[in-house]
Tab-separated table of C-alpha atoms in Angstrom:
chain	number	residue	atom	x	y	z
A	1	UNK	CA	-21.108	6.626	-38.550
A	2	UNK	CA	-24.558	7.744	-38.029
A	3	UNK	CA	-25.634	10.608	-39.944
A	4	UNK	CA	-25.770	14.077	-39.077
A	5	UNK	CA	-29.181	16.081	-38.381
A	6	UNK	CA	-29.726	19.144	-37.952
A	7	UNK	CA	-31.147	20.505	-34.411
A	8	UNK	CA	-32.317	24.431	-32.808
A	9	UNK	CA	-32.325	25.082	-29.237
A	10	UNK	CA	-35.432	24.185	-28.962
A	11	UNK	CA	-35.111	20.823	-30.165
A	12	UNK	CA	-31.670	20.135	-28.316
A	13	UNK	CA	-33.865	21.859	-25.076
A	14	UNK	CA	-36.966	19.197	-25.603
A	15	UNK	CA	-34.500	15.656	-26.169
A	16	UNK	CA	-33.297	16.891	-22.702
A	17	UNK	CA	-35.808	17.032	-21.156
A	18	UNK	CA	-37.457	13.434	-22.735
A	19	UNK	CA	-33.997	11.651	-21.743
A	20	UNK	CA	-34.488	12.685	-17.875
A	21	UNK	CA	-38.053	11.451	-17.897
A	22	UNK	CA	-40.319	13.258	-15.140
A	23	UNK	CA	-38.120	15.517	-13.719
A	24	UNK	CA	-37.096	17.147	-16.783
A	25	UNK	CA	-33.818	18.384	-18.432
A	26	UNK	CA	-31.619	21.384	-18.991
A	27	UNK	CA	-34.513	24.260	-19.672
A	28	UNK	CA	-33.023	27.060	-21.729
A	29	UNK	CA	-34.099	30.261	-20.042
A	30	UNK	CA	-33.355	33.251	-22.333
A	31	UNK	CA	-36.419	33.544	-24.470
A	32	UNK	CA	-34.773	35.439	-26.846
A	33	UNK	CA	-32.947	32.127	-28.034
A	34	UNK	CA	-35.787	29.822	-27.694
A	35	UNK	CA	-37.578	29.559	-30.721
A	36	UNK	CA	-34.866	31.386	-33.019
A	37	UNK	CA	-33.260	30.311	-36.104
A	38	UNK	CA	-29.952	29.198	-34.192
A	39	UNK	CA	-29.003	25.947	-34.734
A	40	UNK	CA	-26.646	23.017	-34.286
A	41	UNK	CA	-25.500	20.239	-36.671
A	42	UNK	CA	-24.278	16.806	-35.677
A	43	UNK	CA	-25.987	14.194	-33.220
A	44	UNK	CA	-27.622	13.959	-30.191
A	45	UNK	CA	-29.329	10.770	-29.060
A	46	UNK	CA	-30.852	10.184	-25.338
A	47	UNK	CA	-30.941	6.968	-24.372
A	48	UNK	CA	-33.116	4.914	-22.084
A	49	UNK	CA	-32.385	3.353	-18.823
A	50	UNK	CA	-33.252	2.050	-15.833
A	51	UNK	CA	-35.636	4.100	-13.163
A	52	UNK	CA	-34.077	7.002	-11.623
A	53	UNK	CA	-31.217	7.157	-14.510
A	54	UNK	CA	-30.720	9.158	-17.919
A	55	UNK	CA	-28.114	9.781	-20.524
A	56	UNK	CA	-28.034	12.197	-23.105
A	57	UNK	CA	-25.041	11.975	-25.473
A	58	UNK	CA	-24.449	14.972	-27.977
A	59	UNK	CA	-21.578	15.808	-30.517
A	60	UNK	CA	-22.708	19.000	-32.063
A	61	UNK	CA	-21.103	21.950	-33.963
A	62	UNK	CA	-22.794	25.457	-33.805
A	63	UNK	CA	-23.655	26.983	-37.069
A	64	UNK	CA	-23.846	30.564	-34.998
A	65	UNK	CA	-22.702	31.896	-31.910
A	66	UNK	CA	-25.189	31.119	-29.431
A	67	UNK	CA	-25.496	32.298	-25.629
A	68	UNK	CA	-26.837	29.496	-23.391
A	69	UNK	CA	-28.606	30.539	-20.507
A	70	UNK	CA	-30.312	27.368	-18.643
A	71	UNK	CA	-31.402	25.716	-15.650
A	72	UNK	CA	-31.362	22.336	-14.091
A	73	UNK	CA	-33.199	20.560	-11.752
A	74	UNK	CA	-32.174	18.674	-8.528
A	75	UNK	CA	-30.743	16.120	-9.363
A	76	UNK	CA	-26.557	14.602	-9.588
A	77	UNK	CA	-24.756	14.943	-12.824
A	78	UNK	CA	-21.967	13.182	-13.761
A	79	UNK	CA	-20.669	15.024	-17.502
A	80	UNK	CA	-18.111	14.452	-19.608
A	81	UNK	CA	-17.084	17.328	-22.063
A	82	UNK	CA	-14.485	17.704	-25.211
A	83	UNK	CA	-13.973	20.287	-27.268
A	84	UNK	CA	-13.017	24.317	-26.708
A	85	UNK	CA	-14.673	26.676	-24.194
A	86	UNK	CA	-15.778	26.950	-20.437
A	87	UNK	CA	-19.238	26.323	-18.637
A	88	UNK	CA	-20.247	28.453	-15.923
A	89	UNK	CA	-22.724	27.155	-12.886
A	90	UNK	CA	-24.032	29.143	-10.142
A	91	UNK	CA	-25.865	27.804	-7.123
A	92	UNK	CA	-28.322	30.511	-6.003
A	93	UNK	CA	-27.482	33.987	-5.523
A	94	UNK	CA	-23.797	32.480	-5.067
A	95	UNK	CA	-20.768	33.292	-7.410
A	96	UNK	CA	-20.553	31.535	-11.001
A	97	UNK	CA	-18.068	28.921	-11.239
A	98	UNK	CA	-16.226	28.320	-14.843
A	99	UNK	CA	-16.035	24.932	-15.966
A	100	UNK	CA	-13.264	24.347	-18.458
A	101	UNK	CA	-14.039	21.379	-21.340
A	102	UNK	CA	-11.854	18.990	-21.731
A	103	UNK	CA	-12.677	17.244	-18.435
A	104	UNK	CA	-15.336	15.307	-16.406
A	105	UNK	CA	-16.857	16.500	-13.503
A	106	UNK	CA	-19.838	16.265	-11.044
A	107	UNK	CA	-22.375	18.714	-10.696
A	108	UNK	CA	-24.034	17.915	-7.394
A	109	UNK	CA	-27.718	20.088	-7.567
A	110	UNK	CA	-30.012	20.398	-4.339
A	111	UNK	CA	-32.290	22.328	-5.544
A	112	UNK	CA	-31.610	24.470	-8.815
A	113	UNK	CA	-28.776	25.255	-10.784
A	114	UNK	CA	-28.312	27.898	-13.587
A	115	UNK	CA	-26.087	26.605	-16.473
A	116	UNK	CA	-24.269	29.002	-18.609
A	117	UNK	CA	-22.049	29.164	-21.860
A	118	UNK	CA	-21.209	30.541	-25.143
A	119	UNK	CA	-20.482	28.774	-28.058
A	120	UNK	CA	-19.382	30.126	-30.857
A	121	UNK	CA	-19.892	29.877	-34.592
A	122	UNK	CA	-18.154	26.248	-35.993
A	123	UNK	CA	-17.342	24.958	-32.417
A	124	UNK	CA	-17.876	21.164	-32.510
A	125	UNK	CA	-17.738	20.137	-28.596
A	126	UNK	CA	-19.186	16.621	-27.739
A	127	UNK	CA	-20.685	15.625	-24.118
A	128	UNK	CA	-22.021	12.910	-22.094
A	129	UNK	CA	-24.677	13.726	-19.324
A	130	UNK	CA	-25.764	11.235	-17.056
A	131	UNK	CA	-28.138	12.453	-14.600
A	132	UNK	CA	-29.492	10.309	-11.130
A	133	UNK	CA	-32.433	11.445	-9.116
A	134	UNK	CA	-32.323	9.844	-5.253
A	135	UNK	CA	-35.684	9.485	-4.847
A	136	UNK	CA	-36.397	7.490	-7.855
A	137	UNK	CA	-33.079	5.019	-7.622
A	138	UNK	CA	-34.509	1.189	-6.644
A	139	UNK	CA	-30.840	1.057	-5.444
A	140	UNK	CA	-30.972	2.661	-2.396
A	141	UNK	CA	-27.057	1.922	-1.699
A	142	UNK	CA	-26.796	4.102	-4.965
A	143	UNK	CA	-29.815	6.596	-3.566
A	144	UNK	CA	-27.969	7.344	-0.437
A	145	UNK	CA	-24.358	7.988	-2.050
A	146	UNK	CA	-26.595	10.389	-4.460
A	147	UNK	CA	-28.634	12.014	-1.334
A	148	UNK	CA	-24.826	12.593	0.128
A	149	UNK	CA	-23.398	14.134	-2.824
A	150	UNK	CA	-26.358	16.602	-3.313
A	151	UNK	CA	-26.593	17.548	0.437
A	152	UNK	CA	-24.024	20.208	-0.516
A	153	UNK	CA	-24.456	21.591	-4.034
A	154	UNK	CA	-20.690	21.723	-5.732
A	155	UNK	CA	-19.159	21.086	-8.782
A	156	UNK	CA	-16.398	18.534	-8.390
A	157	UNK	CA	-13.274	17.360	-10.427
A	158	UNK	CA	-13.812	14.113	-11.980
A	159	UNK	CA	-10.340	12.478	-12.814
A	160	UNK	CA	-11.185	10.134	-15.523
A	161	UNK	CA	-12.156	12.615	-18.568
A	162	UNK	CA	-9.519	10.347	-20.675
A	163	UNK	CA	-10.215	6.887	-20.200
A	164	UNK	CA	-14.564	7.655	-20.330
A	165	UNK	CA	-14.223	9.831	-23.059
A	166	UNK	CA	-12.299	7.285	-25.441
A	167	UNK	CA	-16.033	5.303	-25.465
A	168	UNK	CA	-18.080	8.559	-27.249
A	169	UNK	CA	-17.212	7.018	-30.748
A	170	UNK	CA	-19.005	3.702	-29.570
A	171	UNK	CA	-22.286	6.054	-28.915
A	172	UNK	CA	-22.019	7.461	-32.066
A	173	UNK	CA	-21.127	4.707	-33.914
A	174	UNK	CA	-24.516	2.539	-34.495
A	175	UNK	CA	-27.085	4.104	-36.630
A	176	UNK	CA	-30.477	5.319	-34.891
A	177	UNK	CA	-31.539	3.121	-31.467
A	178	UNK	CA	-29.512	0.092	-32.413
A	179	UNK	CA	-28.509	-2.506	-29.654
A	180	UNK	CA	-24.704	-1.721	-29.656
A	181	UNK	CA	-25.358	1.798	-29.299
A	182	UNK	CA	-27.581	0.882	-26.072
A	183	UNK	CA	-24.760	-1.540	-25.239
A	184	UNK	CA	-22.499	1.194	-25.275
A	185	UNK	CA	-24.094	4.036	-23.195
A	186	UNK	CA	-25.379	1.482	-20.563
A	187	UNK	CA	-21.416	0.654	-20.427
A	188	UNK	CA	-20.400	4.504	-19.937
A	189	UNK	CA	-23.376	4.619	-16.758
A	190	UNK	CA	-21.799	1.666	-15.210
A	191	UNK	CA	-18.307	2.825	-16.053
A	192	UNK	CA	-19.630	6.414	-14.605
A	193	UNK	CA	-21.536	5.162	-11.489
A	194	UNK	CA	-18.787	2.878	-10.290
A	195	UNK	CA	-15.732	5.907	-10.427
A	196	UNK	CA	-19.048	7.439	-8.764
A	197	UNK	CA	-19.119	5.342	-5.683
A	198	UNK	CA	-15.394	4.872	-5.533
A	199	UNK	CA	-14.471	8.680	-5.564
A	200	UNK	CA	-17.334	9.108	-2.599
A	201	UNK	CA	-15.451	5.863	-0.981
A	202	UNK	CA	-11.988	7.471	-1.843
A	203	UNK	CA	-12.633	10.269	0.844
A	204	UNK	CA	-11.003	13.615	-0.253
A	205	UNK	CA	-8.135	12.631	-1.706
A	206	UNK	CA	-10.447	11.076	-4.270
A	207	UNK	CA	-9.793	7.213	-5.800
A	208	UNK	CA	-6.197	5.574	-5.651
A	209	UNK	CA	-5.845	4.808	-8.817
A	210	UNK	CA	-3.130	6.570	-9.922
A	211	UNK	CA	-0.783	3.441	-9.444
A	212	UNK	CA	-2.182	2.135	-12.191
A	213	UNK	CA	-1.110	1.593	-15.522
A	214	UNK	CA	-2.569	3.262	-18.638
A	215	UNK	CA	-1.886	-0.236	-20.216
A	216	UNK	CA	-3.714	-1.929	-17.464
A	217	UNK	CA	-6.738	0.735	-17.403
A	218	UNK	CA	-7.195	-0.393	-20.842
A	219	UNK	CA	-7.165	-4.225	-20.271
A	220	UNK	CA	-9.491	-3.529	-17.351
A	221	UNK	CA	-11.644	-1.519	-19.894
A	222	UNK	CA	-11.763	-4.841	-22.422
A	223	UNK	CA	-12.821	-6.953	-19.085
A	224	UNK	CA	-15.550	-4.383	-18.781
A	225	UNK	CA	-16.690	-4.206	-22.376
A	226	UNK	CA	-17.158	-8.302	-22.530
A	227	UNK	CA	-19.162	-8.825	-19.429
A	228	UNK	CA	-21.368	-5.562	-20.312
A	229	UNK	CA	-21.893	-6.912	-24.346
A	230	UNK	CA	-22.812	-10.295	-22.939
A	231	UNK	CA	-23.393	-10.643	-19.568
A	232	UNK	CA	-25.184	-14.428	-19.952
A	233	UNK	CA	-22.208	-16.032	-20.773
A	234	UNK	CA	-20.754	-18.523	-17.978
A	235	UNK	CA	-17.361	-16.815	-17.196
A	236	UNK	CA	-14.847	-17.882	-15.117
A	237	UNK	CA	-12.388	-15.850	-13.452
A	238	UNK	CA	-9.387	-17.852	-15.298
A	239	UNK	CA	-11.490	-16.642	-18.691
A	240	UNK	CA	-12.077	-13.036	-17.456
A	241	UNK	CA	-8.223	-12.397	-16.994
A	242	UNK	CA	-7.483	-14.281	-20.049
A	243	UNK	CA	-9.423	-11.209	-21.787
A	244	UNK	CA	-7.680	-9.034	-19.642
A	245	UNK	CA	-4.332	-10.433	-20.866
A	246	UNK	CA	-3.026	-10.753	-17.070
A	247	UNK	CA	-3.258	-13.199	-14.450
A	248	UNK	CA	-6.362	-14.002	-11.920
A	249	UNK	CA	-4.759	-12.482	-9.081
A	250	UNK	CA	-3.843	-9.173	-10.608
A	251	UNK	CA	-7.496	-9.307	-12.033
A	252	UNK	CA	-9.062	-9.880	-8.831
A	253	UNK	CA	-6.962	-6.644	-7.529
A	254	UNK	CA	-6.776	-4.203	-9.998
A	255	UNK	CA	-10.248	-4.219	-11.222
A	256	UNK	CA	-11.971	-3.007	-7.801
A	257	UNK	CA	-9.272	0.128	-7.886
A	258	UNK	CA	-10.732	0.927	-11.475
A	259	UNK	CA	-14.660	-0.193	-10.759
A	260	UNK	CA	-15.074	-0.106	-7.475
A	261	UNK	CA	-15.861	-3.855	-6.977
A	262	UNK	CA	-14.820	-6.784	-7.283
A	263	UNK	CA	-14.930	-8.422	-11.111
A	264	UNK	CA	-17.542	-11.068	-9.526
A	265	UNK	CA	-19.608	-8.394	-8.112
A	266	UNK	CA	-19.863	-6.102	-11.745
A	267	UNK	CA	-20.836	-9.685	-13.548
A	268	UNK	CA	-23.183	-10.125	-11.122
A	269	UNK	CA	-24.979	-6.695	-11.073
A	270	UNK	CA	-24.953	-6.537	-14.840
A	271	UNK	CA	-26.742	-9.676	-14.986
A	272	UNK	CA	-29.259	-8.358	-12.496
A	273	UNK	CA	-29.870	-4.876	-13.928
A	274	UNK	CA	-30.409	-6.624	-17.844
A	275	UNK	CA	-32.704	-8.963	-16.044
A	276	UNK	CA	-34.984	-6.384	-14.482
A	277	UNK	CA	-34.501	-4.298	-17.867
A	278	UNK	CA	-36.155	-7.697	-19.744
A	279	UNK	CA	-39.398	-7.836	-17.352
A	280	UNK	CA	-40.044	-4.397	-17.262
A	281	UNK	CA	-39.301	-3.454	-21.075
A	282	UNK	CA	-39.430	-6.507	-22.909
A	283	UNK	CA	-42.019	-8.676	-21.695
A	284	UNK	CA	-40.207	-10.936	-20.583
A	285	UNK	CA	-41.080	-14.210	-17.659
A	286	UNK	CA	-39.105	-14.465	-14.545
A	287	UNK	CA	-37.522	-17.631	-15.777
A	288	UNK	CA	-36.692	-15.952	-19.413
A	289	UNK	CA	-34.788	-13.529	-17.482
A	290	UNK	CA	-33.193	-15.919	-14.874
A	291	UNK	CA	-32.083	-17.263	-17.944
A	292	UNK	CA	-30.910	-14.224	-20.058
A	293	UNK	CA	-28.857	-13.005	-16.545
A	294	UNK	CA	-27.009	-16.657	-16.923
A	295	UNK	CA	-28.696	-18.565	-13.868
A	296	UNK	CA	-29.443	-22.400	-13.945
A	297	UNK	CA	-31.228	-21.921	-11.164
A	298	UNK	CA	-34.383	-19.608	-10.109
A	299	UNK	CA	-34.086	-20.036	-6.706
A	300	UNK	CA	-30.587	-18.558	-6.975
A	301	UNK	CA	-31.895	-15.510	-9.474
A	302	UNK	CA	-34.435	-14.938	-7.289
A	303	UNK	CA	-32.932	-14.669	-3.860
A	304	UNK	CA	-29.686	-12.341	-5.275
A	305	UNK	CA	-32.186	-10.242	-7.284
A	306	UNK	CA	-34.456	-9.624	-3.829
A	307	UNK	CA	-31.232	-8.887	-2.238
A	308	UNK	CA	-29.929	-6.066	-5.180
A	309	UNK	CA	-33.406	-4.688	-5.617
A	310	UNK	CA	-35.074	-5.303	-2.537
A	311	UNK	CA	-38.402	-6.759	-4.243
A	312	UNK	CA	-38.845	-10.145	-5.666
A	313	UNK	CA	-38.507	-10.162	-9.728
A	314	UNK	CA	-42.375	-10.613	-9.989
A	315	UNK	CA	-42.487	-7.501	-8.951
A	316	UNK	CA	-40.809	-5.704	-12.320
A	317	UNK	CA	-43.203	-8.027	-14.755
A	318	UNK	CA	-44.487	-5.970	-17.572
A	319	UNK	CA	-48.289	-5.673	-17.038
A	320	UNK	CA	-49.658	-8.077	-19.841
A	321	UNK	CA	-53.522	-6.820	-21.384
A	322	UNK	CA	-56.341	-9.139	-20.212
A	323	UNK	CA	-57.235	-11.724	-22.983
């Protein structure tokens, strides 16, 4: 397990803001708690992703009882909470609304939001933040269902607090910035993003997934976990619902009721987004990544990563230093 550290407001207040990049995190407010003696023990970790994308993972317990009074930015939030307590959010000059833990939900931000809470002296609660800004998505499928969401500033139910929050021990887990611990939280986004899309898709009445079985949410789960810890591999759908432990067929419809695509469609967009991850971050050629996303072909790479990204893959090359 990775070790504990130690962390004030201030601290917890800064990683915040580093894991949302430019447009900043969760700014505590109340200057009488923002360079005070209050502080929380346990780990927080920010992780980095892709353009327009941040998660900030935290499983803390409060050595005092601290009042939280913060604001956020525009932006959408999906979160994921566990432990005791409530949140409260207010949009404006508009009423509060308390959040209970124990849940996920989406906090849908136009403009600013104020964030409230109290936590009180030995209260451990853990939480998983993933925040998307529209304007800064190079999915602009994604950017639009974002723009949609934010149109109307809400917080919204997000029925899948049990099955997202089993993965927080896999975040935890791997000691300091290790590659299974990246593994892990880019997992959770996808996981996040797709129940995302689907609930938008869904309508009001929200996804239809209640059909399915707890037993088959977790086989869907494993399906998930393999093509997201190696997406190069050259999978088949006979192999994919051998993981599963069910037949193709039942793969090939359950999966889009969990993910919100079809099993062929998350390989492929894994692939694609570790690709674009190895020219912009690590250097990578286009062919070194047509090969790391599992293509024989660059033609092929090329023409499906125009079409998800909308620019060729020269495009994302790391800028190498003259020699």
């Amino acid at each position: 397990m990775s070790e504990a550290s130690t962390f004030t407001v201030e601290e917890l207040s800064r990683l915040s803001r580093e894991a949302s990049g430019p447009r900043g995190g969760l700014e505590i407010i109340n200057e009488a708690h923002k360079f005070n003696d209050i502080q929380f023990e346990g780990v927080a970790r920010s992780f980095p992703m892709r353009s327009g994308l941040s998660m900030l993972y935290t499983n803390l317990t409060t050595k005092e009882t601290f009042e939280m009074d913060g604001e956020i930015d525009a932006s959408l939030n999906i979160v994921v909470m566990s432990g005791p307590g409530t949140v409260g959010v207010q949009f404006g000059s508009g009423e509060c609304q308390q959040i209970t833990t124990n849940q996920a939900f989406v906090l849908a931000v136009k403009d600013k939001a104020r964030l409230y809470g109290r936590y009180k002296k030995g209260q451990t609660n853990s939480v998983v933040r993933l925040r998307l800004f529209a304007d800064l998505l190079e999915d602009q499928a994604l950017a639009s269902v974002v723009r949609d969401y934010c149109e109307a500033p809400r917080v919204i139910q997000f029925p899948f607090f049990s099955e997202t929050s089993s993965m927080f021990p896999l975040i935890q887990e791997p000691i300091g910035g290790s590659l299974a611990g990246q593994f892990a939280a880019e997992s959770i986004a996808f996981d996040l993003i797709a129940r995302l899309v689907l609930t938008q898709e869904a309508g009001p009445g929200g996804p239809s997934t209640d059909h399915l079985l707890a037993a088959d949410r977790r086989k869907l789960l494993r399906v998930r976990d393999q093509i997201v810890s190696v997406p190069s591999a050259d999978y088949n759908l006979e192999e994919l619902a051998a993981v599963a432990g069910m037949g193709v067929s039942a793969l090939k419809e359950k999966f889009p009721l969990l993910f919100g695509r079809p099993v062929i469609t998350f390989l492929r967009d894994v692939r694609l987004d570790r690709a674009r991850e190895a020219l912009e971050i690590r250097n990578m050629t286009v062919a070194e990544a047509s090969r790391l996303a599992g293509y024989k072909h660059l033609s092929t790479f090329s023409a499906a990563f125009r079409k998800r990204f909308g620019k060729p893959p020269s495009a994302f090359l790391k800028k190498r230093p003259n020699p």
